[in-house]
Short mmCIF file of C-alpha atoms and ligand atoms in Angstrom, two decimals:
data_model
loop_
_atom_site.label_atom_id
_atom_site.label_comp_id
_atom_site.label_asym_id
_atom_site.label_seq_id
_atom_site.Cartn_x
_atom_site.Cartn_y
_atom_site.Cartn_z
CA MET A 441 36.95 -15.35 41.73
CA LEU A 442 38.61 -16.78 38.60
CA LEU A 443 35.25 -16.84 36.86
CA LEU A 444 34.65 -13.20 37.82
CA LEU A 445 38.04 -12.18 36.37
CA ALA A 446 37.33 -14.07 33.14
CA VAL A 447 33.93 -12.38 32.76
CA SER A 448 35.31 -8.89 33.33
CA ALA A 449 38.19 -9.51 30.88
CA CYS A 450 35.57 -10.48 28.25
CA ALA A 451 33.57 -7.36 28.98
CA LEU A 452 36.69 -5.27 28.46
CA ARG A 453 37.43 -6.84 25.09
CA ALA A 454 33.87 -6.50 23.76
CA PRO A 455 33.37 -3.40 21.58
CA PRO A 456 31.15 -0.67 23.02
CA ARG A 457 27.59 -1.06 21.84
CA HIS A 458 25.59 2.02 20.90
CA ALA A 459 22.42 1.08 19.11
CA ILE A 460 21.40 3.55 16.40
CA SER A 461 17.63 3.88 16.33
CA MET A 462 15.38 4.22 13.33
CA SER A 463 12.99 7.09 12.63
CA ALA A 464 9.78 5.50 11.44
CA GLY A 465 7.34 7.47 9.35
CA THR A 466 9.77 9.97 7.77
CA PRO A 467 9.51 9.97 4.00
CA ILE A 468 12.54 9.34 1.80
CA ARG A 469 14.10 12.73 1.11
CA ARG A 470 14.08 14.11 -2.46
CA ARG A 471 16.38 16.69 -3.98
CA GLN A 472 17.00 18.49 -7.22
CA LEU A 473 19.62 16.79 -9.38
CA GLY A 474 22.35 19.26 -10.31
CA THR A 475 21.07 22.08 -12.49
CA SER A 476 18.24 19.96 -13.93
CA ASP A 477 14.58 20.14 -12.94
CA LEU A 478 14.62 16.47 -11.92
CA VAL A 479 13.69 15.92 -8.28
CA VAL A 480 14.96 12.51 -7.22
CA SER A 481 14.79 10.39 -4.09
CA ASP A 482 18.00 10.00 -2.07
CA VAL A 483 17.72 6.28 -2.74
CA CYS A 484 17.67 5.15 -6.37
CA LEU A 485 16.72 1.60 -7.34
CA GLY A 486 19.40 -0.19 -9.35
CA THR A 487 18.18 -2.84 -11.74
CA MET A 488 21.14 -4.61 -13.29
CA THR A 489 20.39 -8.07 -11.86
CA TRP A 490 16.93 -8.27 -13.46
CA GLY A 491 16.92 -10.71 -16.35
CA LYS A 492 19.91 -12.67 -15.03
CA GLN A 493 19.93 -13.23 -11.25
CA ASN A 494 16.31 -12.09 -10.97
CA THR A 495 13.22 -12.88 -13.02
CA LEU A 496 10.91 -10.28 -14.55
CA GLU A 497 8.36 -10.96 -11.78
CA GLU A 498 10.98 -10.37 -9.08
CA GLY A 499 12.05 -7.10 -10.67
CA VAL A 500 8.43 -5.93 -10.80
CA GLN A 501 8.00 -6.90 -7.13
CA GLN A 502 11.09 -4.87 -6.17
CA LEU A 503 9.77 -1.87 -8.09
CA ASP A 504 6.33 -2.10 -6.46
CA CYS A 505 7.89 -2.24 -3.02
CA ALA A 506 10.46 0.51 -3.57
CA PHE A 507 8.12 2.98 -5.27
CA ASP A 508 4.73 2.32 -3.75
CA GLU A 509 5.70 1.20 -0.25
CA TYR A 510 8.85 3.23 0.45
CA GLY A 511 8.27 6.24 -1.80
CA LEU A 512 11.33 6.05 -4.07
CA ASN A 513 10.80 7.79 -7.42
CA PHE A 514 14.13 7.08 -9.13
CA LEU A 515 15.46 4.02 -10.97
CA ASP A 516 18.53 3.34 -13.07
CA THR A 517 18.94 0.98 -16.03
CA ALA A 518 21.25 0.66 -19.06
CA GLU A 519 20.87 -0.57 -22.62
CA MET A 520 23.43 -3.34 -21.97
CA TYR A 521 21.79 -4.73 -18.76
CA PRO A 522 21.54 -7.24 -17.14
CA VAL A 523 25.08 -8.03 -16.03
CA PRO A 524 27.37 -9.73 -16.69
CA THR A 525 26.47 -8.38 -20.10
CA GLU A 526 25.91 -10.98 -22.84
CA ALA A 527 23.99 -11.29 -26.10
CA GLU A 528 21.44 -13.80 -24.76
CA THR A 529 20.09 -11.57 -21.99
CA GLN A 530 20.76 -8.00 -23.18
CA GLY A 531 17.65 -5.83 -22.90
CA LYS A 532 15.83 -8.00 -20.35
CA THR A 533 16.28 -5.43 -17.58
CA ASP A 534 14.57 -2.77 -19.71
CA GLU A 535 11.79 -5.21 -20.56
CA THR A 536 11.17 -5.78 -16.85
CA ILE A 537 10.88 -2.04 -16.25
CA GLY A 538 8.66 -1.74 -19.33
CA ALA A 539 6.31 -4.39 -17.95
CA TRP A 540 6.12 -2.54 -14.64
CA LEU A 541 5.55 0.86 -16.24
CA LYS A 542 2.74 -0.60 -18.32
CA LYS A 543 1.09 -2.23 -15.30
CA ARG A 544 1.47 0.77 -13.00
CA GLY A 545 0.94 3.72 -15.33
CA ARG A 546 1.70 7.13 -13.79
CA ARG A 547 4.86 7.48 -15.91
CA ASP A 548 5.18 11.12 -14.83
CA ASP A 549 6.03 10.35 -11.23
CA VAL A 550 8.91 8.04 -12.18
CA VAL A 551 12.37 9.45 -12.85
CA LEU A 552 13.82 6.95 -15.31
CA ALA A 553 17.57 6.99 -15.82
CA SER A 554 19.31 4.92 -18.47
CA LYS A 555 22.76 4.64 -19.98
CA ILE A 556 24.13 4.21 -23.48
CA CYS A 557 27.34 2.21 -23.81
CA GLY A 558 30.68 3.94 -24.09
CA ALA A 559 33.39 2.60 -26.39
CA SER A 560 33.75 -1.17 -26.47
CA GLU A 561 35.06 -3.51 -29.15
CA ARG A 562 33.96 -6.49 -27.06
CA ILE A 563 30.25 -5.62 -26.82
CA THR A 564 29.23 -6.47 -30.38
CA TRP A 565 25.62 -7.51 -29.75
CA VAL A 566 24.08 -4.19 -28.70
CA ARG A 567 24.22 -2.48 -32.11
CA GLY A 568 22.34 -3.96 -35.06
CA ASP A 569 25.33 -4.57 -37.30
CA GLY A 570 27.59 -6.08 -34.62
CA ARG A 571 30.01 -3.18 -34.86
CA GLY A 572 30.83 -2.73 -31.17
CA THR A 573 29.81 0.42 -29.33
CA ARG A 574 30.96 4.05 -29.47
CA VAL A 575 29.44 7.40 -28.53
CA THR A 576 28.87 8.63 -32.08
CA GLU A 577 25.60 10.23 -33.16
CA ALA A 578 24.55 6.98 -34.88
CA ASP A 579 25.24 4.98 -31.71
CA ILE A 580 23.42 7.41 -29.46
CA VAL A 581 20.35 7.49 -31.69
CA GLU A 582 20.24 3.72 -32.18
CA GLY A 583 20.85 3.13 -28.47
CA VAL A 584 18.09 5.46 -27.31
CA GLU A 585 15.55 4.18 -29.87
CA GLY A 586 16.20 0.61 -28.68
CA SER A 587 15.88 1.58 -25.02
CA LEU A 588 12.61 3.44 -25.60
CA ARG A 589 11.19 0.43 -27.46
CA ARG A 590 12.08 -2.04 -24.70
CA LEU A 591 10.96 0.32 -21.92
CA GLY A 592 7.67 1.06 -23.67
CA THR A 593 7.95 4.77 -23.02
CA ASP A 594 8.55 7.78 -25.23
CA TYR A 595 11.14 9.53 -23.08
CA ILE A 596 14.08 8.91 -20.78
CA ASP A 597 14.42 11.40 -17.92
CA LEU A 598 18.18 11.09 -17.57
CA LEU A 599 20.38 9.63 -20.29
CA GLN A 600 23.93 8.92 -19.18
CA ILE A 601 27.03 7.95 -21.14
CA HIS A 602 27.85 4.68 -19.36
CA TRP A 603 31.61 5.09 -19.70
CA PRO A 604 33.66 7.49 -21.82
CA ASP A 605 34.36 7.15 -25.51
CA ARG A 606 37.96 8.12 -24.86
CA TYR A 607 40.49 6.07 -22.93
CA VAL A 608 40.27 6.43 -19.15
CA PRO A 609 41.28 3.90 -16.47
CA LEU A 610 38.05 2.01 -15.71
CA PHE A 611 36.49 -0.33 -13.16
CA GLY A 612 39.21 -0.56 -10.53
CA SER A 613 42.23 0.15 -12.70
CA GLY A 614 43.57 3.27 -11.07
CA THR A 615 46.55 4.64 -12.95
CA TYR A 616 46.16 6.81 -16.01
CA ASP A 617 48.49 5.57 -18.75
CA ALA A 618 48.99 8.13 -21.53
CA SER A 619 50.26 5.45 -23.93
CA GLN A 620 46.72 4.04 -24.07
CA GLU A 621 45.21 7.26 -25.45
CA ARG A 622 43.23 6.66 -28.67
CA GLU A 623 41.14 8.61 -31.13
CA ALA A 624 37.79 9.53 -29.55
CA VAL A 625 34.53 11.25 -30.49
CA PRO A 626 35.02 14.92 -29.52
CA PHE A 627 33.04 16.11 -26.49
CA VAL A 628 31.22 18.71 -28.57
CA GLU A 629 30.02 16.09 -31.09
CA GLN A 630 28.66 13.90 -28.30
CA LEU A 631 26.70 16.89 -26.95
CA GLN A 632 25.44 17.84 -30.43
CA ALA A 633 24.07 14.32 -30.89
CA LEU A 634 22.47 14.33 -27.45
CA LYS A 635 20.94 17.74 -28.18
CA LYS A 636 19.02 16.26 -31.11
CA LEU A 637 17.34 13.75 -28.80
CA VAL A 638 16.65 16.43 -26.17
CA ASP A 639 15.10 18.64 -28.87
CA GLN A 640 12.91 15.74 -29.98
CA GLY A 641 11.71 15.22 -26.39
CA LYS A 642 13.13 11.70 -26.23
CA VAL A 643 15.66 12.60 -23.54
CA ARG A 644 15.04 15.20 -20.82
CA HIS A 645 18.49 15.55 -19.22
CA ILE A 646 21.94 14.12 -19.68
CA GLY A 647 24.68 12.83 -17.41
CA VAL A 648 27.96 10.94 -17.46
CA SER A 649 29.21 7.82 -15.72
CA ASN A 650 32.64 6.44 -14.83
CA GLU A 651 33.96 9.91 -15.62
CA THR A 652 36.97 11.87 -14.39
CA PRO A 653 37.36 15.52 -13.35
CA TYR A 654 38.77 16.26 -16.82
CA GLY A 655 35.73 14.75 -18.57
CA VAL A 656 33.23 16.57 -16.35
CA CYS A 657 34.98 19.90 -16.93
CA ARG A 658 35.21 19.39 -20.70
CA PHE A 659 31.48 18.62 -21.03
CA ILE A 660 30.63 21.68 -18.93
CA GLN A 661 33.05 23.79 -20.94
CA GLU A 662 31.38 22.83 -24.24
CA HIS A 663 28.01 23.79 -22.78
CA GLU A 664 29.42 27.12 -21.60
CA ARG A 665 30.81 27.80 -25.09
CA ASP A 666 27.42 27.06 -26.64
CA ALA A 667 24.49 27.24 -24.23
CA SER A 668 22.18 25.57 -26.77
CA LEU A 669 24.01 22.30 -26.05
CA PRO A 670 22.66 20.30 -23.10
CA ARG A 671 24.48 20.59 -19.76
CA ILE A 672 25.40 17.44 -17.83
CA CYS A 673 23.61 17.36 -14.48
CA SER A 674 24.94 14.16 -12.94
CA ILE A 675 27.82 11.74 -12.72
CA GLN A 676 27.25 8.07 -11.90
CA ASN A 677 30.45 6.70 -10.39
CA SER A 678 31.44 3.91 -8.02
CA TYR A 679 31.39 5.17 -4.43
CA SER A 680 31.43 3.19 -1.21
CA LEU A 681 33.45 2.58 1.93
CA LEU A 682 35.85 0.59 -0.27
CA VAL A 683 35.97 2.99 -3.24
CA ARG A 684 36.28 6.54 -1.94
CA SER A 685 39.44 8.22 -3.06
CA ASP A 686 38.65 8.26 -6.81
CA PHE A 687 35.75 10.58 -6.09
CA GLU A 688 36.97 12.36 -3.01
CA SER A 689 40.37 13.33 -4.38
CA GLY A 690 39.23 15.39 -7.36
CA LEU A 691 35.60 14.89 -8.27
CA THR A 692 34.13 16.22 -5.01
CA GLU A 693 35.48 19.68 -5.79
CA THR A 694 34.79 19.42 -9.53
CA CYS A 695 31.16 18.44 -9.00
CA ALA A 696 30.56 21.03 -6.27
CA GLN A 697 31.95 23.80 -8.51
CA THR A 698 29.98 22.67 -11.56
CA ASP A 699 26.78 21.62 -9.74
CA VAL A 700 26.89 18.06 -11.04
CA GLY A 701 25.19 15.56 -8.73
CA LEU A 702 26.84 12.26 -7.77
CA LEU A 703 24.78 9.12 -8.25
CA ALA A 704 26.80 6.65 -6.19
CA TYR A 705 26.79 3.14 -7.61
CA SER A 706 27.85 -0.17 -6.00
CA PRO A 707 27.50 1.22 -2.46
CA LEU A 708 28.04 -2.31 -1.09
CA ALA A 709 30.98 -2.93 -3.44
CA GLY A 710 29.05 -5.68 -5.20
CA GLY A 711 27.78 -7.13 -1.89
CA ILE A 712 31.10 -7.68 -0.12
CA LEU A 713 30.39 -4.84 2.36
CA SER A 714 27.44 -6.88 3.67
CA GLY A 715 30.10 -9.10 5.28
CA LYS A 716 28.71 -12.27 3.75
CA TYR A 717 31.99 -13.21 2.06
CA SER A 718 34.02 -12.85 5.26
CA GLY A 719 35.68 -15.77 7.03
CA SER A 720 34.61 -19.18 5.83
CA LYS A 721 31.24 -17.95 4.63
CA ALA A 722 31.01 -18.20 0.83
CA PRO A 723 27.43 -17.86 -0.42
CA ALA A 724 27.24 -19.90 -3.64
CA GLY A 725 24.33 -17.94 -5.13
CA ALA A 726 25.90 -14.52 -4.63
CA ARG A 727 27.40 -12.36 -7.37
CA LEU A 728 31.12 -12.67 -6.69
CA ASN A 729 30.89 -16.46 -6.55
CA LEU A 730 28.32 -16.86 -9.34
CA PHE A 731 30.35 -14.91 -11.89
CA PRO A 732 34.08 -15.47 -11.40
CA GLY A 733 36.04 -12.49 -12.70
CA PHE A 734 33.09 -10.06 -12.49
CA MET A 735 33.93 -7.33 -9.94
CA ASP A 736 36.66 -9.58 -8.57
CA ARG A 737 38.60 -6.47 -7.55
CA TYR A 738 36.45 -6.58 -4.42
CA SER A 739 37.52 -10.09 -3.44
CA GLN A 740 41.14 -9.08 -3.13
CA SER A 741 42.70 -9.68 0.24
CA LEU A 742 43.04 -6.01 1.20
CA ALA A 743 39.40 -5.30 0.42
CA LYS A 744 38.40 -8.32 2.48
CA GLU A 745 40.54 -7.15 5.41
CA ALA A 746 38.93 -3.72 5.26
CA VAL A 747 35.46 -5.29 5.24
CA VAL A 748 36.25 -7.21 8.44
CA GLU A 749 37.22 -3.91 10.07
CA TYR A 750 33.98 -2.25 8.95
CA GLU A 751 32.04 -5.26 10.24
CA ARG A 752 33.53 -4.58 13.70
CA VAL A 753 32.38 -0.96 13.54
CA ALA A 754 28.87 -2.05 12.53
CA ALA A 755 28.70 -4.55 15.40
CA ALA A 756 29.74 -1.87 17.88
CA TYR A 757 26.82 0.29 16.78
CA ASP A 758 24.31 -2.54 16.50
CA VAL A 759 23.62 -2.15 12.79
CA THR A 760 24.26 -4.67 10.03
CA PRO A 761 27.43 -4.15 7.96
CA ALA A 762 25.26 -3.43 4.91
CA GLN A 763 23.35 -0.77 6.80
CA LEU A 764 26.53 0.89 8.06
CA ALA A 765 27.89 1.05 4.48
CA LEU A 766 24.61 2.35 3.07
CA LYS A 767 23.82 4.86 5.82
CA TRP A 768 27.33 6.21 5.45
CA CYS A 769 26.77 6.67 1.70
CA TYR A 770 23.24 8.08 2.06
CA SER A 771 24.54 10.74 4.44
CA ARG A 772 27.57 12.01 2.51
CA PRO A 773 26.79 15.62 1.56
CA HIS A 774 28.18 15.24 -1.98
CA VAL A 775 25.97 12.25 -2.82
CA ALA A 776 22.79 13.28 -4.63
CA SER A 777 21.36 9.75 -4.67
CA THR A 778 22.68 6.27 -3.85
CA ILE A 779 21.92 3.53 -6.37
CA ILE A 780 21.22 0.36 -4.43
CA GLY A 781 20.96 -3.19 -5.76
CA ALA A 782 19.25 -6.26 -4.33
CA THR A 783 18.54 -9.80 -5.44
CA SER A 784 15.93 -10.55 -2.76
CA MET A 785 13.14 -8.68 -1.03
CA ASP A 786 14.90 -9.09 2.34
CA GLN A 787 18.00 -7.37 0.95
CA LEU A 788 15.89 -4.64 -0.60
CA ARG A 789 14.14 -3.88 2.69
CA GLU A 790 17.35 -3.98 4.73
CA ASN A 791 18.97 -1.57 2.30
CA ILE A 792 16.14 0.96 2.13
CA ASP A 793 15.51 0.70 5.89
CA ALA A 794 19.11 1.86 6.42
CA PHE A 795 18.01 5.26 5.12
CA PHE A 796 15.75 5.67 8.16
CA LEU A 797 18.49 5.02 10.72
CA ASP A 798 19.34 8.04 12.82
CA ASP A 799 22.50 9.89 11.81
CA LEU A 800 25.69 7.91 12.42
CA PRO A 801 27.09 9.28 15.68
CA GLU A 802 30.44 11.02 15.77
CA GLY A 803 32.14 8.03 17.40
CA CYS A 804 30.97 5.81 14.56
CA LEU A 805 32.21 8.24 11.91
CA ASP A 806 35.55 8.42 13.75
CA ALA A 807 35.76 4.63 13.70
CA VAL A 808 35.02 4.63 9.95
CA ALA A 809 37.70 7.29 9.44
CA ASP A 810 40.17 5.18 11.38
CA VAL A 811 39.57 2.15 9.13
CA TYR A 812 39.80 4.35 6.06
CA SER A 813 43.15 5.75 7.19
CA ARG A 814 44.50 2.20 7.12
CA TYR A 815 42.65 0.95 3.99
CA ARG A 816 42.52 3.82 1.53
CA ASP A 817 42.19 2.03 -1.80
CA PRO A 818 41.80 -1.64 -0.91
CA SER A 819 40.20 -2.67 -4.21
CA LYS A 820 42.57 -0.94 -6.64
CA THR A 821 44.07 -3.34 -9.18
CA SER A 822 46.87 -1.03 -10.31
N1 NAP B 1401 27.54 3.01 -14.13
C1 NAP B 1401 28.10 1.86 -13.89
O1 NAP B 1401 29.14 1.50 -14.48
C2 NAP B 1401 27.50 0.95 -12.86
C3 NAP B 1401 28.24 -0.14 -12.36
C4 NAP B 1401 27.64 -0.94 -11.37
C5 NAP B 1401 26.36 -0.63 -10.92
N2 NAP B 1401 25.65 0.41 -11.45
C6 NAP B 1401 24.27 0.75 -11.00
O2 NAP B 1401 24.21 0.69 -9.60
C7 NAP B 1401 23.26 -0.30 -9.18
C8 NAP B 1401 23.74 -0.94 -7.90
O3 NAP B 1401 25.04 -1.52 -8.12
P1 NAP B 1401 25.43 -2.86 -7.38
O4 NAP B 1401 24.39 -3.90 -7.63
O5 NAP B 1401 26.83 -3.15 -7.73
O6 NAP B 1401 25.29 -2.37 -5.84
P2 NAP B 1401 25.89 -2.99 -4.52
O7 NAP B 1401 25.06 -2.44 -3.43
O8 NAP B 1401 27.35 -2.77 -4.41
O9 NAP B 1401 25.68 -4.57 -4.66
C9 NAP B 1401 24.39 -5.09 -4.72
C10 NAP B 1401 24.46 -6.60 -4.58
O10 NAP B 1401 24.93 -6.96 -3.28
C11 NAP B 1401 24.15 -8.01 -2.74
N3 NAP B 1401 23.37 -7.44 -1.64
C12 NAP B 1401 22.61 -6.30 -1.67
N4 NAP B 1401 22.08 -6.04 -0.48
C13 NAP B 1401 22.52 -6.99 0.35
C14 NAP B 1401 22.30 -7.23 1.72
N5 NAP B 1401 21.55 -6.42 2.45
N6 NAP B 1401 22.90 -8.32 2.28
C15 NAP B 1401 23.67 -9.14 1.54
N7 NAP B 1401 23.91 -8.95 0.22
C16 NAP B 1401 23.34 -7.89 -0.37
C17 NAP B 1401 23.25 -8.49 -3.89
O11 NAP B 1401 23.95 -9.42 -4.69
P3 NAP B 1401 23.99 -11.00 -4.37
O12 NAP B 1401 22.67 -11.40 -3.82
O13 NAP B 1401 24.34 -11.62 -5.67
O14 NAP B 1401 25.09 -11.15 -3.36
C18 NAP B 1401 23.09 -7.23 -4.71
O15 NAP B 1401 22.77 -7.47 -6.06
C19 NAP B 1401 23.14 -1.23 -10.40
O16 NAP B 1401 21.92 -1.95 -10.44
C20 NAP B 1401 23.23 -0.23 -11.52
O17 NAP B 1401 21.98 0.41 -11.71
C21 NAP B 1401 26.22 1.20 -12.40
#
């Protein structure tokens, strides 16, 4: 009798289990990116570990699998990659992609996105004369020429400004502080410089990254004043179960009204949403432990608490925590494409497979909403 009571008490405490099945055989969806003529897969392959955590051969293997097995057509790089950015490795990510493009051919069915650095006094090794980076015409031209050379191609489909030239709160710092305003390259001059590369056929479309509603509106406004200037079609910002409010509070409306597509980066918040840093588990070879200080906003206690809550939701629906986080991102209506990252083939498959899970049921979305109501900005540093 006692045993029976103990068993039924356990059953009561266990979360309900509702397995979410997987639709095999459906292709990865593709959609038009903003007002451009780029048609991109809902899953975009991020590359920033290639040349640091991953070898060239591993990067090529990821590309083969993602493009030729799963049907992705979209990848994202940057002139400063791999990360953490440093002089010794800069450019190796592009070289990996260049090696793959050369081996595979068929350049036309790849949508290649890259990014030129925003303003940084610290990054002195990307420009030839060690001057640091800005978004002046000289920087944009030098940056794009270098990228094209390393990539072994003569055009970039989507060139993004990696972060703004002007002061904005960046990478987890949440509060705008007017006293930090500084002189910046005017929006119109950035567009005039980008126009030259578009006119030369070296860049097909342009986008922004780590931008704010103000920045998106100003770039669109300059295009509306002078339609010969290129129009931004995308914004690449951090977006995940742990980083939602920055986008959802102002950019969702801004981007819907201006038809600018969100490319959501760090959908696993650097890997922490996979649950592998929870409890006593501390994988030595994983990003947040390998590179102390890099993305450490995600290791803060509140973010970790939120992750444990999302792990419970995932367990209740019989999916992995990574798949819950990714499926949630893949299915947000304002996300044009989710930029995933992986350091192993197992991670890559788990992450792309999440796309094929059936829609998250209402109960699951309610459970996610409940966690979010208690952990709104768990990774904010200020
Ligand atoms: N515009 C920007 O400022 C910006 C910033 C960041 C990223 N991005 C872009 O977005 C891409 C993706 O960003 P991200 O790498 O930060 O994405 P993420 O999905 O948040 O983190 C990916 C990392 O998490 C770990 N991981 C991935 N799948 C996993 C799984 N199934 N189980 C356990 N661990 C897993 C891997 O690192 P470990 O194996 O080391 O744990 C992987 O490198 C980048 O490659 C880049 O193209 C852009």
